[in-house]
mmCIF file of C-alpha atoms in Angstrom:
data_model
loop_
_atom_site.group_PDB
_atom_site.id
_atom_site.type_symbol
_atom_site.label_atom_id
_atom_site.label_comp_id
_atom_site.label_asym_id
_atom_site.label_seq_id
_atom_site.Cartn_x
_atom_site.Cartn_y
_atom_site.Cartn_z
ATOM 1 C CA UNK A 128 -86.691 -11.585 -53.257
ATOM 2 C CA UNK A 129 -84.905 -10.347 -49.851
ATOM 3 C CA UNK A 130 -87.573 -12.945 -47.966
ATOM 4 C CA UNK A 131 -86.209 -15.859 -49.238
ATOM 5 C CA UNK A 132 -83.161 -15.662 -48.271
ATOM 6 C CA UNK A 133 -80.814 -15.762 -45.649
ATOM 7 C CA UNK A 134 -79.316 -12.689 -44.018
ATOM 8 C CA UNK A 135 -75.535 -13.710 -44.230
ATOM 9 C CA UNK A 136 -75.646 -13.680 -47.795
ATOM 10 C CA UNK A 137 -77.039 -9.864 -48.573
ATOM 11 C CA UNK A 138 -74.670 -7.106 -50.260
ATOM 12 C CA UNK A 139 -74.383 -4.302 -48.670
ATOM 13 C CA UNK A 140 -77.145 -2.132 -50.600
ATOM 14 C CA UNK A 141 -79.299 -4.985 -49.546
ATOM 15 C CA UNK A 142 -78.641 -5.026 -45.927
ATOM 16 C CA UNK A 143 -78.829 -1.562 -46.059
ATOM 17 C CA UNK A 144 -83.038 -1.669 -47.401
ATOM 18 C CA UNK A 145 -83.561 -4.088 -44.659
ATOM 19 C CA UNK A 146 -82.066 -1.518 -41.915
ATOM 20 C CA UNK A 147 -84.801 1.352 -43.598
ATOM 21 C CA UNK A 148 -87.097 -1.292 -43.183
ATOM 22 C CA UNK A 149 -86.371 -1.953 -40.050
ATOM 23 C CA UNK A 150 -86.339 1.862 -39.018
ATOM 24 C CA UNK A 151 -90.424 2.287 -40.270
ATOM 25 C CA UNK A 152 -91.218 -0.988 -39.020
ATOM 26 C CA UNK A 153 -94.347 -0.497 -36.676
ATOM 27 C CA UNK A 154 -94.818 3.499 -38.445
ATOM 28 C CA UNK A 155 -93.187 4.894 -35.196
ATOM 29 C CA UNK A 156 -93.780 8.942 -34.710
ATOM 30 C CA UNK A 157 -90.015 9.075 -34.859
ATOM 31 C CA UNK A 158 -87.593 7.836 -37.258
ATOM 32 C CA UNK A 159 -83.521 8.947 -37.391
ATOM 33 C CA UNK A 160 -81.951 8.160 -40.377
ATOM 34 C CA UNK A 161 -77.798 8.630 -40.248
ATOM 35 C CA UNK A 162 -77.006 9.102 -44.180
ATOM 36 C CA UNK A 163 -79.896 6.428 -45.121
ATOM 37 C CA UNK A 164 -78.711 6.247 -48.811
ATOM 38 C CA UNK A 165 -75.587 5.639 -48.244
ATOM 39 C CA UNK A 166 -74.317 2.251 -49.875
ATOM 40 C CA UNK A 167 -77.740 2.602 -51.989
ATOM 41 C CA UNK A 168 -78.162 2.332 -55.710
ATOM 42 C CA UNK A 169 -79.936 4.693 -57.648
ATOM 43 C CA UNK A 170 -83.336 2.830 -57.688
ATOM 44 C CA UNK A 171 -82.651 2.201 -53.939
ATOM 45 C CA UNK A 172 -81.999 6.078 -53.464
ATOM 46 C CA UNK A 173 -84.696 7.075 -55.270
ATOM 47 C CA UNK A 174 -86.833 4.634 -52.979
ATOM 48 C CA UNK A 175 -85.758 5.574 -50.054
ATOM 49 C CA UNK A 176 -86.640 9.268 -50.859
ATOM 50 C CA UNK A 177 -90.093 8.324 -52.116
ATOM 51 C CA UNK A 178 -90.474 6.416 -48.992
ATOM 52 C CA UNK A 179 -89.686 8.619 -46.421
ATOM 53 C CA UNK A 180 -91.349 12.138 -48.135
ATOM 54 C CA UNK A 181 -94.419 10.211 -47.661
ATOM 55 C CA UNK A 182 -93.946 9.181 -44.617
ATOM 56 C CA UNK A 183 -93.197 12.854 -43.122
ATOM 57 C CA UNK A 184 -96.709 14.104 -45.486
ATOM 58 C CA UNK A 185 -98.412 11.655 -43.369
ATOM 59 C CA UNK A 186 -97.378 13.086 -40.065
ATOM 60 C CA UNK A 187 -94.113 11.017 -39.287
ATOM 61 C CA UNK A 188 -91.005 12.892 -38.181
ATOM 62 C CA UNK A 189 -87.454 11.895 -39.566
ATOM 63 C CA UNK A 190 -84.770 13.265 -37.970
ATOM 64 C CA UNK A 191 -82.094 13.138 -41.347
ATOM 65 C CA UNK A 192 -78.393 13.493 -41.543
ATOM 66 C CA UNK A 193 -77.085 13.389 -44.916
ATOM 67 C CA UNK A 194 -74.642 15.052 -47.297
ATOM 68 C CA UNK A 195 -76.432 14.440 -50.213
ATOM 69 C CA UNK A 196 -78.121 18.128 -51.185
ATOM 70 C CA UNK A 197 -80.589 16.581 -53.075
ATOM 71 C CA UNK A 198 -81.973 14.168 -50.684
ATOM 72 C CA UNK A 199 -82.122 16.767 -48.403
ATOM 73 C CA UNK A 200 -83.883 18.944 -50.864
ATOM 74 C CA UNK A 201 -86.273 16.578 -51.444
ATOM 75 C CA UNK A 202 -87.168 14.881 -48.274
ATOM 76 C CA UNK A 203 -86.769 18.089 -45.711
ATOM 77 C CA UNK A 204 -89.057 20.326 -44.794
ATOM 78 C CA UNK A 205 -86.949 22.019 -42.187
ATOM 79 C CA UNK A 206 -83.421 22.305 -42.603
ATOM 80 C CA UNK A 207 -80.552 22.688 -40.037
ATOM 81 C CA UNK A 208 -76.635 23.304 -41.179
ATOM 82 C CA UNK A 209 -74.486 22.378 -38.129
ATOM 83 C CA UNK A 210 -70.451 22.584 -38.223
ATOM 84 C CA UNK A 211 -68.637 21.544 -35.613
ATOM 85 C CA UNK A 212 -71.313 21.835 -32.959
ATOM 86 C CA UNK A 213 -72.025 25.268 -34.117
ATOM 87 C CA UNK A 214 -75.666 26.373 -35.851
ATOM 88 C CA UNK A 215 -74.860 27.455 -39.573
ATOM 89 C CA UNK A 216 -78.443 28.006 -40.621
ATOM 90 C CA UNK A 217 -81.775 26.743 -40.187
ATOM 91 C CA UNK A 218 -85.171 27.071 -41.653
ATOM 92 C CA UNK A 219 -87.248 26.054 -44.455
ATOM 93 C CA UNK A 220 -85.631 25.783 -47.900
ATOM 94 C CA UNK A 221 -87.843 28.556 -49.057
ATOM 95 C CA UNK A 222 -87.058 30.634 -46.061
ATOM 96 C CA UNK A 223 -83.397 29.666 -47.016
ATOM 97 C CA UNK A 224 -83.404 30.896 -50.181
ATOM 98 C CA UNK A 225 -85.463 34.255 -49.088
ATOM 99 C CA UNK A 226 -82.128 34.802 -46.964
ATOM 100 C CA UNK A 227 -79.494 33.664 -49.877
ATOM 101 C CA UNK A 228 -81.943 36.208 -52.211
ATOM 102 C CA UNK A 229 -80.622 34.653 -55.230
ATOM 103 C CA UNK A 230 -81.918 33.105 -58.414
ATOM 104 C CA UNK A 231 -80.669 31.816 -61.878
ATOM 105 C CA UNK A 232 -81.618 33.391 -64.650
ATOM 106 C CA UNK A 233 -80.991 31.927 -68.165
ATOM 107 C CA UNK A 234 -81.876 32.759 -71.852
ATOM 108 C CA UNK A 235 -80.693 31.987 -75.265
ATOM 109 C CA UNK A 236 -80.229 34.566 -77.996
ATOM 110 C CA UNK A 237 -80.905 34.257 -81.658
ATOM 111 C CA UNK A 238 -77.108 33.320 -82.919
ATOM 112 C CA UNK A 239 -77.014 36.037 -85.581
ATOM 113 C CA UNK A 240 -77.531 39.045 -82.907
ATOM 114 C CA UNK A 241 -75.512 41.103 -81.507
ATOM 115 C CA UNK A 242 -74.379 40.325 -78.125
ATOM 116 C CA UNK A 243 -73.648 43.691 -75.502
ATOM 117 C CA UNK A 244 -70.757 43.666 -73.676
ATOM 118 C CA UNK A 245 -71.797 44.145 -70.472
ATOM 119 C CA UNK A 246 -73.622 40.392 -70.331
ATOM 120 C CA UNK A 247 -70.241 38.779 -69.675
ATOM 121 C CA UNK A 248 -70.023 40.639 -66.485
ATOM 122 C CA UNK A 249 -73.228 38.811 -65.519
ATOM 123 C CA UNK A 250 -73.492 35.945 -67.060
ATOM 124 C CA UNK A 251 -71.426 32.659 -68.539
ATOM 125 C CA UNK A 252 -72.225 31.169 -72.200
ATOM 126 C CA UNK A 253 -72.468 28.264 -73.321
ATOM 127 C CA UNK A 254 -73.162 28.080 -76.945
ATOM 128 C CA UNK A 255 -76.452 29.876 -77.704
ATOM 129 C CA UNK A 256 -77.400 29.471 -73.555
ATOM 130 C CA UNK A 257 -76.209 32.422 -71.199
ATOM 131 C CA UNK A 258 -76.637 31.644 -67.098
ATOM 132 C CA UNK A 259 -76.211 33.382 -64.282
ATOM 133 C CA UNK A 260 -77.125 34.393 -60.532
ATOM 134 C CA UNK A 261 -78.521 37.088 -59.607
ATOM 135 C CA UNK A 262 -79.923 38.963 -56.507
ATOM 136 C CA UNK A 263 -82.037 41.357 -59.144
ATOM 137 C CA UNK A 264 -83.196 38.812 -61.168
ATOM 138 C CA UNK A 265 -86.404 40.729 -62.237
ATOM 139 C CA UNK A 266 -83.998 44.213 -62.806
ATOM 140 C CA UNK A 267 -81.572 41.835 -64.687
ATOM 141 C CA UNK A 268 -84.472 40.441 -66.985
ATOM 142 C CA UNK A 269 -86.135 43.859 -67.824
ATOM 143 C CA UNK A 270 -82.913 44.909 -69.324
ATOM 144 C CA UNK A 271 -82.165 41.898 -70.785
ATOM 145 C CA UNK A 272 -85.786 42.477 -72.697
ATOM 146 C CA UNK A 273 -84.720 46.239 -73.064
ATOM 147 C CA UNK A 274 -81.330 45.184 -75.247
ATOM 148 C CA UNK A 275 -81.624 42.002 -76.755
ATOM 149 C CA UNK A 276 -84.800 42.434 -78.923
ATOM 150 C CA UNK A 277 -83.731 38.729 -79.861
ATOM 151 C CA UNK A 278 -83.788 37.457 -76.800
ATOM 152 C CA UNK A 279 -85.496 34.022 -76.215
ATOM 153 C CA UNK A 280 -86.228 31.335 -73.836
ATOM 154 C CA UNK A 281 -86.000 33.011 -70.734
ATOM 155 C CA UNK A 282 -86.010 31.273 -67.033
ATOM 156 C CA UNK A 283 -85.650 32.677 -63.699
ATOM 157 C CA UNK A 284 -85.574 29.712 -61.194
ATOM 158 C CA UNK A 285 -84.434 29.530 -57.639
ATOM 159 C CA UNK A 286 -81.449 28.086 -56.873
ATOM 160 C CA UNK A 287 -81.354 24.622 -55.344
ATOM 161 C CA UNK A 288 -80.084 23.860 -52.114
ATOM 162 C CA UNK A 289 -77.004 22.779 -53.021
ATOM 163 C CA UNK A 290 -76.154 25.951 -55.025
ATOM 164 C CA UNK A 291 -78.094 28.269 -52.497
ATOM 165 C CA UNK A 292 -75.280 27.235 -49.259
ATOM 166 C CA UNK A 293 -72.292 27.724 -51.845
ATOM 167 C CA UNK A 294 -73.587 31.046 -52.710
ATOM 168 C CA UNK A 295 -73.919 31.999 -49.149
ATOM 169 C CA UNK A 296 -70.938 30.880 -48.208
ATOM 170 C CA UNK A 297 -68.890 32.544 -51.079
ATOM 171 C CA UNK A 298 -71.031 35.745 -49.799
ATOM 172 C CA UNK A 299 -69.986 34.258 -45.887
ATOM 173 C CA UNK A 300 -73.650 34.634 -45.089
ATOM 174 C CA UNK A 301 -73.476 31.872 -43.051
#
Protein backbone atom coordinates (compact mmCIF):
# COMPACT_ATOMS: atom_id res chain seq x y z
CA UNK A 1 0.00 0.00 0.00
CA UNK A 2 1.20 3.54 -1.53
CA UNK A 3 -0.38 5.15 1.99
CA UNK A 4 1.95 3.73 4.11
CA UNK A 5 4.72 4.81 2.92
CA UNK A 6 6.92 7.50 2.37
CA UNK A 7 7.21 9.39 -0.90
CA UNK A 8 11.10 9.24 -1.31
CA UNK A 9 11.02 5.69 -1.57
CA UNK A 10 8.36 5.12 -4.69
CA UNK A 11 9.59 3.71 -8.23
CA UNK A 12 8.84 5.50 -10.82
CA UNK A 13 5.50 3.63 -12.00
CA UNK A 14 4.50 4.41 -8.50
CA UNK A 15 5.10 8.04 -8.42
CA UNK A 16 3.69 8.14 -11.59
CA UNK A 17 -0.19 6.65 -10.09
CA UNK A 18 0.17 9.20 -7.44
CA UNK A 19 0.62 12.16 -10.16
CA UNK A 20 -2.95 10.58 -11.98
CA UNK A 21 -4.15 10.74 -8.67
CA UNK A 22 -3.26 13.84 -8.07
CA UNK A 23 -4.61 15.13 -11.56
CA UNK A 24 -8.56 13.77 -10.59
CA UNK A 25 -8.14 14.76 -7.16
CA UNK A 26 -11.25 17.03 -6.32
CA UNK A 27 -13.11 15.52 -10.01
CA UNK A 28 -12.11 18.91 -11.64
CA UNK A 29 -14.12 19.65 -15.16
CA UNK A 30 -10.66 19.65 -16.64
CA UNK A 31 -7.93 17.25 -16.53
CA UNK A 32 -4.53 17.34 -19.03
CA UNK A 33 -2.76 14.36 -19.09
CA UNK A 34 0.95 14.67 -21.00
CA UNK A 35 1.55 10.81 -22.02
CA UNK A 36 -0.18 9.58 -18.57
CA UNK A 37 1.02 5.93 -19.11
CA UNK A 38 4.15 6.57 -19.62
CA UNK A 39 6.56 4.75 -17.04
CA UNK A 40 3.26 2.55 -16.31
CA UNK A 41 2.99 -1.19 -16.19
CA UNK A 42 0.51 -3.03 -17.90
CA UNK A 43 -2.00 -3.31 -14.96
CA UNK A 44 -1.17 0.41 -14.33
CA UNK A 45 -1.95 1.17 -18.14
CA UNK A 46 -4.81 -0.66 -18.24
CA UNK A 47 -5.95 1.39 -15.03
CA UNK A 48 -5.30 4.40 -16.06
CA UNK A 49 -7.45 3.82 -19.25
CA UNK A 50 -10.32 2.39 -17.23
CA UNK A 51 -10.02 5.36 -15.08
CA UNK A 52 -10.09 8.10 -17.22
CA UNK A 53 -12.89 6.57 -20.03
CA UNK A 54 -15.07 6.81 -17.11
CA UNK A 55 -14.29 9.79 -16.08
CA UNK A 56 -14.91 11.56 -19.66
CA UNK A 57 -18.62 9.16 -19.75
CA UNK A 58 -19.35 11.05 -16.70
CA UNK A 59 -18.92 14.47 -18.15
CA UNK A 60 -15.14 15.22 -17.33
CA UNK A 61 -12.92 16.56 -20.10
CA UNK A 62 -9.24 15.23 -20.54
CA UNK A 63 -7.24 17.01 -22.65
CA UNK A 64 -4.67 13.73 -23.75
CA UNK A 65 -1.34 13.69 -25.41
CA UNK A 66 -0.05 10.36 -26.04
CA UNK A 67 1.65 8.19 -28.64
CA UNK A 68 0.22 5.18 -27.66
CA UNK A 69 -2.67 4.40 -30.56
CA UNK A 70 -4.40 2.33 -28.39
CA UNK A 71 -4.85 4.50 -25.46
CA UNK A 72 -5.94 6.94 -27.66
CA UNK A 73 -8.34 4.58 -29.24
CA UNK A 74 -9.72 3.75 -26.23
CA UNK A 75 -9.97 6.77 -24.09
CA UNK A 76 -10.77 9.56 -27.02
CA UNK A 77 -13.71 10.54 -28.22
CA UNK A 78 -12.37 13.33 -30.35
CA UNK A 79 -9.18 13.06 -31.90
CA UNK A 80 -6.66 15.75 -33.09
CA UNK A 81 -3.22 14.79 -35.15
CA UNK A 82 -0.90 17.84 -34.82
CA UNK A 83 2.79 17.90 -36.46
CA UNK A 84 4.84 20.49 -35.94
CA UNK A 85 2.21 23.07 -35.05
CA UNK A 86 0.33 22.12 -38.08
CA UNK A 87 -3.45 20.34 -37.94
CA UNK A 88 -3.06 16.73 -39.52
CA UNK A 89 -6.59 15.60 -38.84
CA UNK A 90 -9.25 15.83 -36.44
CA UNK A 91 -12.53 14.28 -35.64
CA UNK A 92 -14.08 11.34 -34.17
CA UNK A 93 -12.45 7.94 -34.76
CA UNK A 94 -15.50 6.90 -36.64
CA UNK A 95 -15.53 10.06 -38.63
CA UNK A 96 -11.76 9.17 -39.10
CA UNK A 97 -12.18 6.10 -40.49
CA UNK A 98 -15.32 7.34 -42.80
CA UNK A 99 -12.42 9.62 -44.33
CA UNK A 100 -9.53 6.73 -44.44
CA UNK A 101 -12.71 4.49 -46.11
CA UNK A 102 -10.89 1.42 -45.37
CA UNK A 103 -11.52 -1.91 -43.71
CA UNK A 104 -9.87 -5.41 -43.22
CA UNK A 105 -11.30 -8.10 -44.56
CA UNK A 106 -10.16 -11.68 -43.69
CA UNK A 107 -11.25 -15.33 -44.43
CA UNK A 108 -9.84 -18.74 -44.39
CA UNK A 109 -10.31 -21.27 -47.17
CA UNK A 110 -10.81 -24.97 -46.92
CA UNK A 111 -6.91 -26.16 -47.50
CA UNK A 112 -7.78 -28.62 -50.26
CA UNK A 113 -9.36 -25.77 -52.68
CA UNK A 114 -8.23 -24.16 -55.21
CA UNK A 115 -6.92 -20.80 -54.63
CA UNK A 116 -7.46 -17.93 -57.82
CA UNK A 117 -4.77 -16.01 -58.69
CA UNK A 118 -5.94 -12.82 -58.52
CA UNK A 119 -6.30 -13.00 -54.36
CA UNK A 120 -2.57 -12.34 -54.02
CA UNK A 121 -3.06 -9.02 -55.58
CA UNK A 122 -5.40 -8.30 -52.66
CA UNK A 123 -4.61 -10.04 -50.02
CA UNK A 124 -1.49 -11.67 -47.81
CA UNK A 125 -1.67 -15.45 -46.42
CA UNK A 126 -0.85 -16.77 -43.71
CA UNK A 127 -1.40 -20.42 -43.57
CA UNK A 128 -5.11 -21.17 -44.13
CA UNK A 129 -5.88 -17.10 -43.09
CA UNK A 130 -5.85 -14.50 -46.09
CA UNK A 131 -6.00 -10.48 -44.90
CA UNK A 132 -6.25 -7.54 -46.45
CA UNK A 133 -7.49 -3.77 -46.78
CA UNK A 134 -9.77 -2.71 -48.72
CA UNK A 135 -11.78 0.46 -49.73
CA UNK A 136 -14.59 -2.07 -51.40
CA UNK A 137 -14.74 -4.31 -48.77
CA UNK A 138 -18.41 -5.35 -49.50
CA UNK A 139 -17.41 -5.60 -53.64
CA UNK A 140 -14.28 -7.55 -52.44
CA UNK A 141 -16.47 -10.04 -50.28
CA UNK A 142 -19.24 -10.70 -52.93
CA UNK A 143 -16.60 -12.01 -55.18
CA UNK A 144 -14.81 -13.65 -52.75
CA UNK A 145 -18.38 -15.64 -52.14
CA UNK A 146 -18.73 -15.71 -56.06
CA UNK A 147 -15.17 -17.84 -56.45
CA UNK A 148 -14.29 -19.57 -53.50
CA UNK A 149 -17.39 -21.82 -52.93
CA UNK A 150 -15.06 -22.97 -49.94
CA UNK A 151 -14.68 -20.01 -48.50
CA UNK A 152 -15.05 -19.72 -44.65
CA UNK A 153 -14.79 -17.56 -41.70
CA UNK A 154 -15.20 -14.34 -43.10
CA UNK A 155 -14.62 -10.77 -41.20
CA UNK A 156 -14.81 -7.34 -42.38
CA UNK A 157 -13.70 -5.04 -39.46
CA UNK A 158 -12.60 -1.47 -39.42
CA UNK A 159 -9.30 -0.70 -39.08
CA UNK A 160 -7.98 0.59 -35.77
CA UNK A 161 -6.55 3.80 -35.27
CA UNK A 162 -3.28 2.93 -35.43
CA UNK A 163 -3.60 1.18 -38.84
CA UNK A 164 -6.27 3.79 -40.12
CA UNK A 165 -3.29 7.05 -39.91
CA UNK A 166 -0.66 4.61 -41.63
CA UNK A 167 -3.05 3.93 -44.33
CA UNK A 168 -3.73 7.53 -44.82
CA UNK A 169 -0.56 8.50 -44.77
CA UNK A 170 0.78 5.82 -47.27
CA UNK A 171 -2.37 7.24 -49.39
CA UNK A 172 -0.90 11.08 -48.08
CA UNK A 173 -4.46 11.77 -47.06
CA UNK A 174 -3.32 13.62 -44.39
Amino acid sequence: RLVDRRMDGFSGGELRRVALALAFVGNPDLVFADEPTAGLDTGGQDMFKAYARAYVEGGGSLLLTSHHWDEIEHICDRIVMIDRGRLLLEGTLDDIRRKAGRNRISFRIAESAPVPSWLDEHFQREGQRWSGVSADSDGLARRLIADLPALQDIHIEPLDLKETIAQMQMERTI
